[in-house]
Amino acid sequence: MPAIHTLETPPATRRAHTVGCTGCAHASACQAGGYGKDELSGLRRIVEKVGLLRDGEYLYRPRTPFRALYAVQSGMAKTVTVDSAGREQVLAFHLPGELFALDAICLGYHDNAVIALGRTQFCRFPFDSLRCLATTQPDVQWHLMHTMSRQIHQQRLSGGDYPAEERMAAFLTDLSDRRAMLGLRADHLPLPMSRADIGNHLRLATETVSRLLARFRDAGFIRIDRQGLDILDGRALRDVGRHLLQG
Amino acid sequence: MPAIHTLETPPATRRAHTVGCTGCAHASACQAGGYGKDELSGLRRIVEKVGLLRDGEYLYRPRTPFRALYAVQSGMAKTVTVDSAGREQVLAFHLPGELFALDAICLGYHDNAVIALGRTQFCRFPFDSLRCLATTQPDVQWHLMHTMSRQIHQQRLSGGDYPAEERMAAFLTDLSDRRAMLGLRADHLPLPMSRADIGNHLRLATETVSRLLARFRDAGFIRIDRQGLDILDGRALRDVGRHLLQG
DNA sequence: CGACTCTTTGATCCTGATCAACACCGGTGG
DNA sequence: CCACCGGTGTTGATCAGGATCAAAGAGTCG
């Protein structure tokens, strides 16, 4: 398992404040921005834009103070922990509109890192403002709870004891479903992360990831190209992973 | 893997309303009750007592409407999902004071079951009252967020790809630490769940659980008896599981 | 006591990890 | 332009951790 990326954190000056979500392609499907609902417009007034980060650059690092929640605006990112032995673990991949850093609230600092996969922009929700907003607007409060609940709920899926093939199929189907929810093409998955990242996340060796994808390709479920893959038979794929999906 | 328990849900009439947490031994260490903090006294006024449930009895079942959050009052419980193939998965064990059912908020119904391990009593926090309370008292709101954040944070530990021995050691150490936090004896762990439950939760066969415990016993780390085990060398145990513990 | 379940221990097997070699691509410099 | 290089991905061969199979103790409850 290779060591941590050594690219430098981008200077804070690269962060640019913007006024809200107007013009963002994902605004109406964005979890972080409240799916464009009027009652949650407050959320979209406190957002700041961060980026552009390049592949491998850090949004934040472990042991840095928790000041804000984030979402991906465009591109993709991964959350990674490093344990006491230096081994890293990919906890999640983030698609546009998905809120993260929720786990840092209880600690007051980040104990994991978020790293850009390819060129990626982020939205930043300063936690002070958010807290303020939540005390005055029950809708915002409710939305946050809802989001956290969903995250608790979803994480449980990835823990299960299922064969490698099922985990991989479920992973691809889940990515596809999340893209569909965002209004993106569900039959095409860009995979800017390495095979090692996918394997780490699914508790598989990179060789196994490669072999499983080859198997799905040979079965006619997917077509693989350099930047990702096309889903040719989503039904079949979903069926392989069915035990892991949505209980 | 055996099928689901077949014991019947206890009649609703067994539920008894009480006035708050006065007299509860865990009140000052109870997460659900706000650790006895004055600002959160509202929490302790809306609580109802549920129980007593006997071993194997259900607190709630999948596909039942979500009406309340719960905590264990005395005893122990497990949260279990059943997948589409009928295989069950033990998601968590709950000690007194620990809040659960947080994952049902986003769905509006429970998609897993909570089952008593030995004779167990529960505390019930009606969600309507809780929501009310949270809108008027920012402290309550904050406390809930904190609790959910912690849950998101902790769940990540159980997903990792570590050898069986480390997972088992980390599991025992975690249980011990949680007991210490509640003011219970940390050097003695009652284990009212079956080896199969432990194995399921840790993605291990029951035979492996048995073998690992025997190994720890032979190494002088623990003493095993019928109702649980005594920790003789907590340091050694923690060291075996160190990679999984607290990042 | 006897039927039953849960746990423990031993023997064998299999999935997926590890080791090893090669192909592929993107960049760099001559 | 091509030779070279390091990183990433693919494929094959071997290995091992833990599962599965099998059977015997140990409680528990009728």
Coordinates of C-alpha atoms (C1' of nucleotides) in Angstrom, one line a residue:
Chain A
M1 CA 0.0 0.0 0.0
P2 CA 1.6 3.3 -1.1
A3 CA 2.2 6.2 1.2
I4 CA 0.0 9.4 1.3
H5 CA 0.1 11.8 -1.6
T6 CA 2.6 14.4 -1.0
L7 CA 1.1 17.3 -3.0
E8 CA 0.8 20.5 -1.0
T9 CA -2.4 21.9 0.3
P10 CA -3.5 24.7 -2.0
P11 CA -3.1 28.2 -0.6
A12 CA -6.1 29.6 1.1
T13 CA -6.0 32.4 -1.4
R14 CA -7.3 30.1 -4.0
R15 CA -10.6 30.2 -2.2
A16 CA -13.1 32.5 -3.8
H17 CA -16.3 33.8 -2.1
T18 CA -19.4 33.8 -4.3
V19 CA -23.0 34.8 -3.7
G20 CA -25.0 31.6 -3.4
C21 CA -25.8 28.9 -5.8
T22 CA -27.2 30.9 -8.7
G23 CA -26.0 29.5 -11.9
C24 CA -24.9 26.1 -10.4
A25 CA -26.0 23.3 -12.7
H26 CA -26.7 21.0 -9.7
A27 CA -28.6 23.5 -7.6
S28 CA -32.0 21.8 -7.9
A29 CA -30.5 18.3 -7.2
C30 CA -28.0 19.4 -4.6
Q31 CA -28.3 17.8 -1.2
A32 CA -26.1 20.4 0.4
G33 CA -28.0 23.3 -1.0
G34 CA -31.4 21.8 0.1
Y35 CA -32.4 20.6 -3.4
G36 CA -33.3 24.1 -4.3
K37 CA -36.2 24.3 -1.9
D38 CA -37.4 27.8 -1.1
E39 CA -37.5 27.2 2.7
L40 CA -33.8 26.4 2.6
S41 CA -32.7 29.4 0.6
G42 CA -30.7 30.4 3.6
L43 CA -28.3 27.6 3.0
R44 CA -27.6 28.9 -0.5
R45 CA -26.8 32.4 0.9
I46 CA -24.0 31.3 3.2
V47 CA -22.2 29.0 0.7
E48 CA -18.7 29.9 -0.5
K49 CA -16.9 28.3 -3.4
V50 CA -13.5 26.6 -3.0
G51 CA -11.2 25.5 -5.7
L52 CA -10.3 24.7 -8.3
L53 CA -8.3 21.8 -6.8
R54 CA -6.2 19.5 -9.1
D55 CA -5.9 15.7 -8.9
G56 CA -4.5 14.6 -5.5
E57 CA -4.7 18.0 -3.8
Y58 CA -6.2 18.2 -0.3
L59 CA -9.3 20.0 0.6
Y60 CA -8.4 19.5 4.3
R61 CA -6.1 17.3 6.2
P62 CA -6.4 15.3 9.5
R63 CA -6.0 17.2 12.7
T64 CA -7.1 20.5 11.2
P65 CA -9.8 22.5 12.9
F66 CA -13.4 21.9 11.9
R67 CA -14.9 25.2 10.5
A68 CA -17.3 24.1 7.8
L69 CA -19.2 21.4 6.1
Y70 CA -18.5 20.8 2.4
A71 CA -19.9 19.5 -0.8
V72 CA -18.4 18.7 -4.1
Q73 CA -19.5 21.3 -6.7
S74 CA -18.0 19.7 -9.8
G75 CA -15.6 16.8 -10.1
M76 CA -15.2 14.1 -7.5
A77 CA -13.4 13.6 -4.2
K78 CA -12.5 10.9 -1.7
T79 CA -12.4 10.8 2.1
V80 CA -9.4 9.0 3.5
T81 CA -8.3 8.1 7.0
V82 CA -4.8 7.1 8.0
D83 CA -4.4 4.7 10.8
S84 CA -1.6 4.4 13.4
A85 CA 0.3 2.1 11.1
G86 CA 0.2 4.5 8.3
R87 CA -2.3 2.4 6.2
E88 CA -4.9 4.5 4.5
Q89 CA -8.5 3.7 4.2
V90 CA -10.9 5.2 1.6
L91 CA -14.1 5.8 3.5
A92 CA -16.2 7.3 0.7
F93 CA -16.3 8.9 -2.8
H94 CA -18.2 12.1 -3.1
L95 CA -20.2 13.2 -6.1
P96 CA -21.5 16.7 -6.8
G97 CA -24.1 17.9 -4.3
E98 CA -23.2 15.4 -1.6
L99 CA -22.5 16.9 1.8
F100 CA -19.5 15.6 3.8
A101 CA -17.4 16.3 6.9
L102 CA -20.4 15.6 9.0
D103 CA -18.3 13.3 11.2
A104 CA -16.1 16.2 12.3
I105 CA -18.9 18.0 14.1
C106 CA -18.6 15.9 17.3
L107 CA -14.8 16.2 17.4
G108 CA -14.3 19.8 16.5
Y109 CA -11.6 18.9 14.1
H110 CA -11.2 16.7 11.0
D111 CA -9.7 13.3 11.7
N112 CA -9.5 12.4 8.0
A113 CA -8.6 14.0 4.7
V114 CA -10.6 14.9 1.6
I115 CA -8.6 14.7 -1.6
A116 CA -9.7 15.8 -5.1
L117 CA -10.0 13.2 -7.8
G118 CA -9.3 15.1 -11.0
R119 CA -10.0 18.8 -11.2
T120 CA -12.6 19.5 -8.6
Q121 CA -14.5 22.4 -7.1
F122 CA -16.1 22.5 -3.7
C123 CA -18.8 24.3 -1.8
R124 CA -18.1 25.4 1.7
F125 CA -20.7 26.0 4.4
P126 CA -19.2 27.8 7.3
F127 CA -20.4 26.0 10.4
D128 CA -21.0 29.1 12.5
S129 CA -23.4 30.5 9.9
L130 CA -25.0 27.1 9.6
R131 CA -25.6 26.9 13.3
C132 CA -27.1 30.3 13.3
L133 CA -29.3 29.5 10.5
A134 CA -30.5 26.3 12.1
T135 CA -31.5 28.0 15.4
T136 CA -33.7 30.4 13.6
Q137 CA -35.0 28.2 10.8
P138 CA -36.4 24.8 11.8
D139 CA -36.5 23.7 8.2
V140 CA -32.7 24.0 7.9
Q141 CA -32.3 22.1 11.2
W142 CA -34.6 19.4 9.9
H143 CA -32.8 19.2 6.6
L144 CA -29.4 18.7 8.4
M145 CA -30.8 16.0 10.6
H146 CA -32.3 14.3 7.6
T147 CA -29.0 14.4 5.8
M148 CA -27.1 13.0 8.8
S149 CA -29.6 10.3 9.3
R150 CA -29.3 9.3 5.7
Q151 CA -25.5 9.1 6.0
I152 CA -25.8 6.8 9.1
H153 CA -28.2 4.7 7.2
Q154 CA -26.1 4.4 4.0
Q155 CA -22.8 3.7 5.7
R156 CA -24.3 0.5 7.1
L157 CA -24.4 -1.0 3.6
S158 CA -20.7 -0.9 3.1
G159 CA -19.9 -2.9 6.2
G160 CA -21.5 -6.2 5.2
D161 CA -19.9 -9.5 4.7
Y162 CA -20.5 -10.3 1.0
P163 CA -18.4 -11.8 -1.7
A164 CA -16.0 -9.6 -3.7
E165 CA -18.1 -9.8 -6.9
E166 CA -21.3 -8.6 -5.1
R167 CA -19.6 -5.7 -3.4
M168 CA -18.1 -4.6 -6.7
A169 CA -21.4 -4.8 -8.6
A170 CA -23.2 -3.0 -5.7
F171 CA -20.6 -0.3 -5.8
L172 CA -21.0 0.4 -9.5
T173 CA -24.8 0.3 -9.2
D174 CA -24.7 2.7 -6.3
L175 CA -22.5 5.1 -8.2
S176 CA -24.9 4.9 -11.1
D177 CA -27.9 5.5 -8.9
R178 CA -26.3 8.5 -7.3
R179 CA -25.5 10.0 -10.6
A180 CA -29.1 9.5 -11.8
M181 CA -30.3 11.3 -8.7
L182 CA -28.1 14.3 -9.7
G183 CA -29.4 14.3 -13.3
L184 CA -26.2 12.9 -14.7
R185 CA -25.8 10.1 -17.1
A186 CA -26.4 6.9 -15.2
D187 CA -25.1 4.7 -17.9
H188 CA -21.7 6.2 -17.9
L189 CA -19.4 6.3 -14.9
P190 CA -16.2 8.4 -14.9
L191 CA -13.8 6.8 -12.6
P192 CA -11.1 9.4 -11.8
M193 CA -9.9 7.4 -8.8
S194 CA -7.3 4.6 -9.1
R195 CA -8.0 0.9 -9.0
A196 CA -6.2 0.9 -5.7
D197 CA -8.6 3.5 -4.3
I198 CA -11.6 1.4 -5.4
G199 CA -10.1 -1.7 -4.0
N200 CA -9.2 0.0 -0.7
H201 CA -12.7 1.2 -0.3
L202 CA -14.2 -2.2 -1.1
R203 CA -11.6 -4.1 0.9
L204 CA -10.2 -5.7 -2.2
A205 CA -6.7 -5.9 -3.7
T206 CA -6.2 -3.8 -6.9
E207 CA -5.6 -7.1 -8.8
T208 CA -9.0 -8.3 -7.7
V209 CA -10.7 -5.0 -8.8
S210 CA -9.1 -5.5 -12.2
R211 CA -10.2 -9.1 -12.5
L212 CA -13.7 -8.4 -11.4
L213 CA -14.1 -5.5 -13.9
A214 CA -12.7 -7.8 -16.6
R215 CA -15.2 -10.4 -15.6
F216 CA -18.1 -7.9 -15.9
R217 CA -16.7 -6.8 -19.2
D218 CA -16.5 -10.4 -20.6
A219 CA -20.1 -11.0 -19.3
G220 CA -21.2 -8.0 -21.4
F221 CA -22.3 -5.9 -18.4
I222 CA -19.9 -3.0 -18.9
R223 CA -17.5 -1.5 -21.4
I224 CA -14.2 -0.2 -20.0
D225 CA -12.2 2.7 -21.2
R226 CA -9.5 4.8 -19.8
Q227 CA -11.5 7.4 -18.0
G228 CA -14.3 5.2 -16.7
L229 CA -16.8 2.7 -18.0
D230 CA -20.2 2.4 -19.7
I231 CA -22.9 0.3 -18.2
L232 CA -24.4 -1.9 -20.9
D233 CA -26.6 -4.1 -18.7
G234 CA -27.5 -2.3 -15.5
R235 CA -30.1 -4.8 -14.7
A236 CA -27.6 -7.7 -14.6
L237 CA -25.2 -5.6 -12.6
R238 CA -27.8 -4.7 -10.1
D239 CA -28.9 -8.3 -9.8
V240 CA -25.4 -9.4 -8.9
G241 CA -25.2 -6.8 -6.1
R242 CA -28.8 -7.0 -5.1
H243 CA -28.2 -8.3 -1.6
L244 CA -26.3 -5.2 -0.6
L245 CA -28.6 -2.7 -2.2
Q246 CA -31.2 -0.9 -0.1
G247 CA -31.8 -3.8 2.3
Chain B
M1 CA -26.6 -18.8 9.2
P2 CA -29.8 -19.4 11.2
A3 CA -33.1 -17.7 10.4
I4 CA -34.6 -14.8 12.3
H5 CA -35.8 -15.2 15.8
T6 CA -39.4 -16.1 15.9
L7 CA -40.5 -14.8 19.3
E8 CA -43.4 -12.4 19.2
T9 CA -43.3 -8.7 19.6
P10 CA -44.3 -7.8 23.1
P11 CA -47.8 -6.3 23.4
A12 CA -47.8 -2.5 23.5
T13 CA -49.5 -2.7 26.9
R14 CA -46.3 -3.7 28.4
R15 CA -45.0 -0.2 27.8
A16 CA -45.2 2.0 30.9
H17 CA -45.0 5.8 31.0
T18 CA -42.8 7.3 33.6
V19 CA -41.9 10.9 34.5
G20 CA -38.4 11.5 33.4
C21 CA -35.1 10.0 34.4
T22 CA -35.2 10.6 38.1
G23 CA -33.8 7.6 39.8
C24 CA -32.1 6.1 36.8
A25 CA -28.6 5.0 37.7
H26 CA -27.2 6.0 34.3
A27 CA -28.8 9.5 34.1
S28 CA -25.6 11.4 34.5
A29 CA -23.7 9.3 31.9
C30 CA -26.6 8.9 29.5
Q31 CA -26.1 10.1 26.0
A32 CA -29.8 9.9 25.2
G33 CA -30.7 12.0 28.3
G34 CA -28.0 14.6 27.6
Y35 CA -25.6 13.4 30.3
G36 CA -27.7 15.0 33.0
K37 CA -27.0 18.5 31.7
D38 CA -29.5 21.1 32.9
E39 CA -29.9 22.8 29.5
L40 CA -31.1 19.4 28.2
S41 CA -33.6 18.7 31.0
G42 CA -36.4 18.8 28.4
L43 CA -35.1 15.6 27.0
R44 CA -35.6 13.9 30.3
R45 CA -39.2 15.1 30.6
I46 CA -40.4 13.6 27.4
V47 CA -38.9 10.1 27.9
E48 CA -41.1 7.0 28.4
K49 CA -40.0 3.7 29.7
V50 CA -40.4 0.5 27.6
G51 CA -40.0 -3.0 28.9
L52 CA -39.2 -5.2 30.4
L53 CA -38.3 -7.3 27.2
R54 CA -36.9 -10.7 27.5
D55 CA -34.0 -12.3 25.5
G56 CA -34.8 -12.4 21.8
E57 CA -37.9 -10.1 22.0
Y58 CA -38.2 -7.3 19.5
L59 CA -38.3 -3.6 20.4
Y60 CA -39.3 -2.9 16.8
R61 CA -39.3 -4.7 13.5
P62 CA -38.4 -3.7 9.9
R63 CA -41.1 -1.8 8.0
T64 CA -42.8 -0.4 11.1
P65 CA -43.4 3.3 11.2
F66 CA -40.8 5.5 12.8
R67 CA -42.3 7.3 15.9
A68 CA -39.4 7.6 18.4
L69 CA -35.8 7.3 19.1
Y70 CA -34.7 4.8 21.7
A71 CA -31.9 4.1 24.2
V72 CA -31.2 1.1 26.3
Q73 CA -32.0 1.7 29.9
S74 CA -30.7 -1.5 31.4
G75 CA -29.5 -4.7 29.7
M76 CA -28.3 -4.8 26.2
A77 CA -29.7 -4.9 22.6
K78 CA -28.6 -5.5 19.0
T79 CA -29.7 -3.8 15.8
V80 CA -30.2 -6.3 12.9
T81 CA -31.0 -6.0 9.2
V82 CA -32.2 -8.8 7.0
D83 CA -31.2 -8.6 3.4
S84 CA -33.2 -9.8 0.3
A85 CA -31.7 -13.3 0.7
G86 CA -32.8 -13.6 4.2
R87 CA -29.3 -13.3 5.7
E88 CA -29.2 -11.2 8.8
Q89 CA -26.5 -8.7 9.7
V90 CA -25.8 -7.5 13.2
L91 CA -25.1 -3.8 12.8
A92 CA -24.5 -2.8 16.4
F93 CA -24.8 -3.7 20.0
H94 CA -26.3 -1.1 22.3
L95 CA -25.3 -0.4 25.9
P96 CA -27.3 1.6 28.4
G97 CA -27.6 5.2 27.6
E98 CA -26.7 4.8 23.9
L99 CA -29.2 6.4 21.5
F100 CA -30.3 4.5 18.4
A101 CA -32.8 4.4 15.6
L102 CA -31.2 7.5 14.2
D103 CA -31.0 6.0 10.8
A104 CA -34.8 5.8 10.6
I105 CA -35.3 9.5 10.6
C106 CA -34.6 9.9 6.9
L107 CA -36.9 7.0 5.9
G108 CA -39.9 7.6 8.2
Y109 CA -39.9 3.9 9.0
H110 CA -37.5 1.4 10.6
D111 CA -35.7 -0.8 8.1
N112 CA -34.0 -2.9 10.7
A113 CA -34.9 -4.6 13.9
V114 CA -33.8 -4.1 17.5
I115 CA -33.8 -7.2 19.6
A116 CA -33.2 -7.5 23.4
L117 CA -30.2 -9.5 24.6
G118 CA -31.2 -10.8 27.9
R119 CA -33.7 -8.9 30.1
T120 CA -33.7 -5.4 28.8
Q121 CA -35.5 -2.1 29.4
F122 CA -35.6 0.8 27.0
C123 CA -36.2 4.5 27.0
R124 CA -38.4 6.0 24.4
F125 CA -38.2 9.5 23.1
P126 CA -41.3 10.3 21.0
F127 CA -40.0 12.0 17.9
D128 CA -42.8 14.6 17.7
S129 CA -41.9 15.9 21.2
L130 CA -38.2 15.8 20.3
R131 CA -38.7 17.9 17.2
C132 CA -40.8 20.3 19.2
L133 CA -38.1 20.6 21.8
A134 CA -35.4 21.0 19.3
T135 CA -37.1 24.0 17.6
T136 CA -37.4 25.9 20.8
Q137 CA -34.2 24.8 22.5
P138 CA -31.0 25.1 20.4
D139 CA -29.1 23.1 23.0
V140 CA -31.3 20.1 22.4
Q141 CA -30.8 20.5 18.7
W142 CA -27.1 20.8 19.1
H143 CA -27.0 17.7 21.3
L144 CA -28.8 15.6 18.7
M145 CA -26.5 16.8 15.9
H146 CA -23.5 15.9 18.1
T147 CA -24.9 12.5 18.7
M148 CA -25.6 11.8 15.1
S149 CA -22.2 13.1 14.1
R150 CA -20.6 10.8 16.6
Q151 CA -22.5 7.9 15.1
I152 CA -21.3 8.7 11.6
H153 CA -17.8 8.9 12.9
Q154 CA -17.8 5.6 14.8
Q155 CA -19.4 3.5 12.2
R156 CA -16.5 4.1 9.9
L157 CA -14.2 2.1 12.2
S158 CA -16.1 -1.1 11.7
G159 CA -15.8 -1.0 7.9
G160 CA -12.0 -1.4 7.7
D161 CA -10.0 -4.3 6.3
Y162 CA -8.1 -5.7 9.2
P163 CA -7.2 -9.2 10.2
A164 CA -9.7 -11.2 12.3
E165 CA -7.6 -11.0 15.5
E166 CA -7.3 -7.2 15.4
R167 CA -11.0 -6.8 14.8
M168 CA -11.9 -9.0 17.7
A169 CA -9.4 -7.2 20.1
A170 CA -10.7 -3.8 19.0
F171 CA -14.3 -5.0 19.5
L172 CA -13.6 -6.0 23.1
T173 CA -11.6 -2.9 23.9
D174 CA -14.4 -0.7 22.4
L175 CA -17.0 -2.5 24.6
S176 CA -14.8 -2.0 27.6
D177 CA -14.3 1.7 26.9
R178 CA -18.0 2.3 26.4
R179 CA -18.7 0.6 29.7
A180 CA -16.1 2.8 31.4
M181 CA -17.8 5.9 30.0
L182 CA -21.0 4.7 31.6
G183 CA -19.4 4.2 34.9
L184 CA -19.7 0.4 34.6
R185 CA -16.9 -2.0 35.4
A186 CA -14.5 -1.9 32.4
D187 CA -12.6 -5.0 33.3
H188 CA -15.7 -7.2 33.1
L189 CA -17.8 -7.6 29.9
P190 CA -21.1 -9.4 30.1
L191 CA -21.7 -10.9 26.7
P192 CA -25.4 -11.8 26.5
M193 CA -25.2 -12.1 22.7
S194 CA -24.3 -15.4 21.1
R195 CA -20.9 -16.1 19.4
A196 CA -22.8 -16.1 16.2
D197 CA -24.0 -12.6 16.8
I198 CA -20.4 -11.4 17.6
G199 CA -19.1 -13.2 14.5
N200 CA -21.8 -11.8 12.3
H201 CA -21.1 -8.3 13.5
L202 CA -17.3 -8.7 12.9
R203 CA -17.7 -10.6 9.6
L204 CA -16.3 -13.8 11.2
A205 CA -17.6 -17.4 11.5
T206 CA -18.7 -18.4 15.0
E207 CA -15.9 -20.9 15.0
T208 CA -13.4 -18.2 14.4
V209 CA -14.8 -16.1 17.3
S210 CA -14.4 -19.1 19.5
R211 CA -10.9 -19.7 18.4
L212 CA -9.8 -16.1 18.8
L213 CA -11.3 -15.9 22.3
A214 CA -9.4 -19.1 23.2
R215 CA -6.2 -17.6 21.8
F216 CA -6.7 -14.5 24.0
R217 CA -7.4 -16.6 27.0
D218 CA -4.3 -18.7 26.4
A219 CA -2.3 -15.5 26.0
G220 CA -3.5 -14.4 29.4
F221 CA -5.4 -11.4 28.1
I222 CA -8.9 -12.5 29.3
R223 CA -10.7 -15.1 31.4
I224 CA -13.8 -16.5 29.9
D225 CA -16.9 -17.6 31.8
R226 CA -20.4 -18.4 30.8
Q227 CA -21.9 -15.0 31.0
G228 CA -19.1 -13.0 29.6
L229 CA -15.4 -12.4 30.2
D230 CA -13.0 -10.6 32.5
I231 CA -10.2 -8.5 31.0
L232 CA -6.9 -9.4 32.6
D233 CA -4.6 -7.4 30.4
G234 CA -6.4 -4.5 28.7
R235 CA -3.2 -3.0 27.5
A236 CA -2.2 -6.0 25.5
L237 CA -5.7 -6.3 24.1
R238 CA -5.8 -2.7 23.1
D239 CA -2.4 -3.1 21.5
V240 CA -3.6 -5.9 19.3
G241 CA -6.5 -3.8 18.1
R242 CA -4.7 -0.5 18.1
H243 CA -5.0 0.1 14.3
L244 CA -8.7 0.1 14.4
L245 CA -9.1 2.3 17.5
Q246 CA -9.8 6.0 17.3
G247 CA -7.8 6.4 14.0
Chain C
dC1 C1' -32.9 -37.9 32.4
dG2 C1' -32.9 -36.8 27.3
dA3 C1' -33.6 -33.5 23.6
dC4 C1' -31.8 -29.4 22.2
dT5 C1' -28.9 -25.5 21.5
dC6 C1' -24.6 -23.2 21.9
dT7 C1' -19.7 -23.6 22.1
dT8 C1' -15.4 -25.6 21.3
dT9 C1' -11.9 -28.1 18.8
dG10 C1' -10.0 -30.5 14.7
dA11 C1' -9.5 -31.3 9.4
dT12 C1' -10.0 -29.6 4.9
dC13 C1' -11.2 -26.3 1.4
dC14 C1' -11.7 -21.9 -1.2
dT15 C1' -11.9 -17.0 -1.9
dG16 C1' -9.2 -13.5 -2.5
dA17 C1' -4.3 -11.8 -1.2
dT18 C1' 0.3 -11.8 -2.5
dC19 C1' 4.0 -12.4 -5.6
dA20 C1' 5.7 -11.8 -10.3
dA21 C1' 5.9 -10.4 -15.0
dC22 C1' 4.3 -7.8 -18.6
dA23 C1' 1.5 -4.3 -21.2
dC24 C1' 0.1 0.3 -21.7
dC25 C1' 0.2 5.2 -21.5
dG26 C1' 2.0 10.0 -20.6
dG27 C1' 5.7 12.6 -20.0
dT28 C1' 10.6 14.1 -20.8
dG29 C1' 14.7 14.8 -23.0
dG30 C1' 17.9 13.7 -26.5
Chain D
dC1 C1' 11.0 11.6 -34.0
dC2 C1' 12.0 7.9 -30.9
dA3 C1' 14.3 5.9 -26.5
dC4 C1' 13.6 5.9 -22.0
dC5 C1' 11.3 6.0 -17.6
dG6 C1' 7.9 5.6 -13.7
dG7 C1' 3.4 4.9 -12.6
dT8 C1' -0.8 2.4 -13.4
dG9 C1' -3.4 -1.5 -15.0
dT10 C1' -3.9 -6.3 -16.5
dT11 C1' -3.0 -11.2 -16.3
dG12 C1' -1.0 -15.5 -14.4
dA13 C1' 0.8 -18.6 -10.5
dT14 C1' 1.1 -19.5 -5.8
dC15 C1' -0.2 -18.9 -0.9
dA16 C1' -2.8 -18.2 3.4
dG17 C1' -6.4 -16.5 6.4
dG18 C1' -10.5 -17.6 7.6
dA19 C1' -14.7 -20.3 6.1
dT20 C1' -16.8 -24.6 5.9
dC21 C1' -17.4 -29.3 7.2
dA22 C1' -17.5 -32.6 10.9
dA23 C1' -17.9 -34.1 15.6
dA24 C1' -17.6 -34.0 20.3
dG25 C1' -18.4 -31.3 24.9
dA26 C1' -21.3 -28.3 27.8
dG27 C1' -25.2 -26.0 29.5
dT28 C1' -30.3 -25.5 29.6
dC29 C1' -35.0 -26.6 29.7
dG30 C1' -38.7 -29.8 29.3

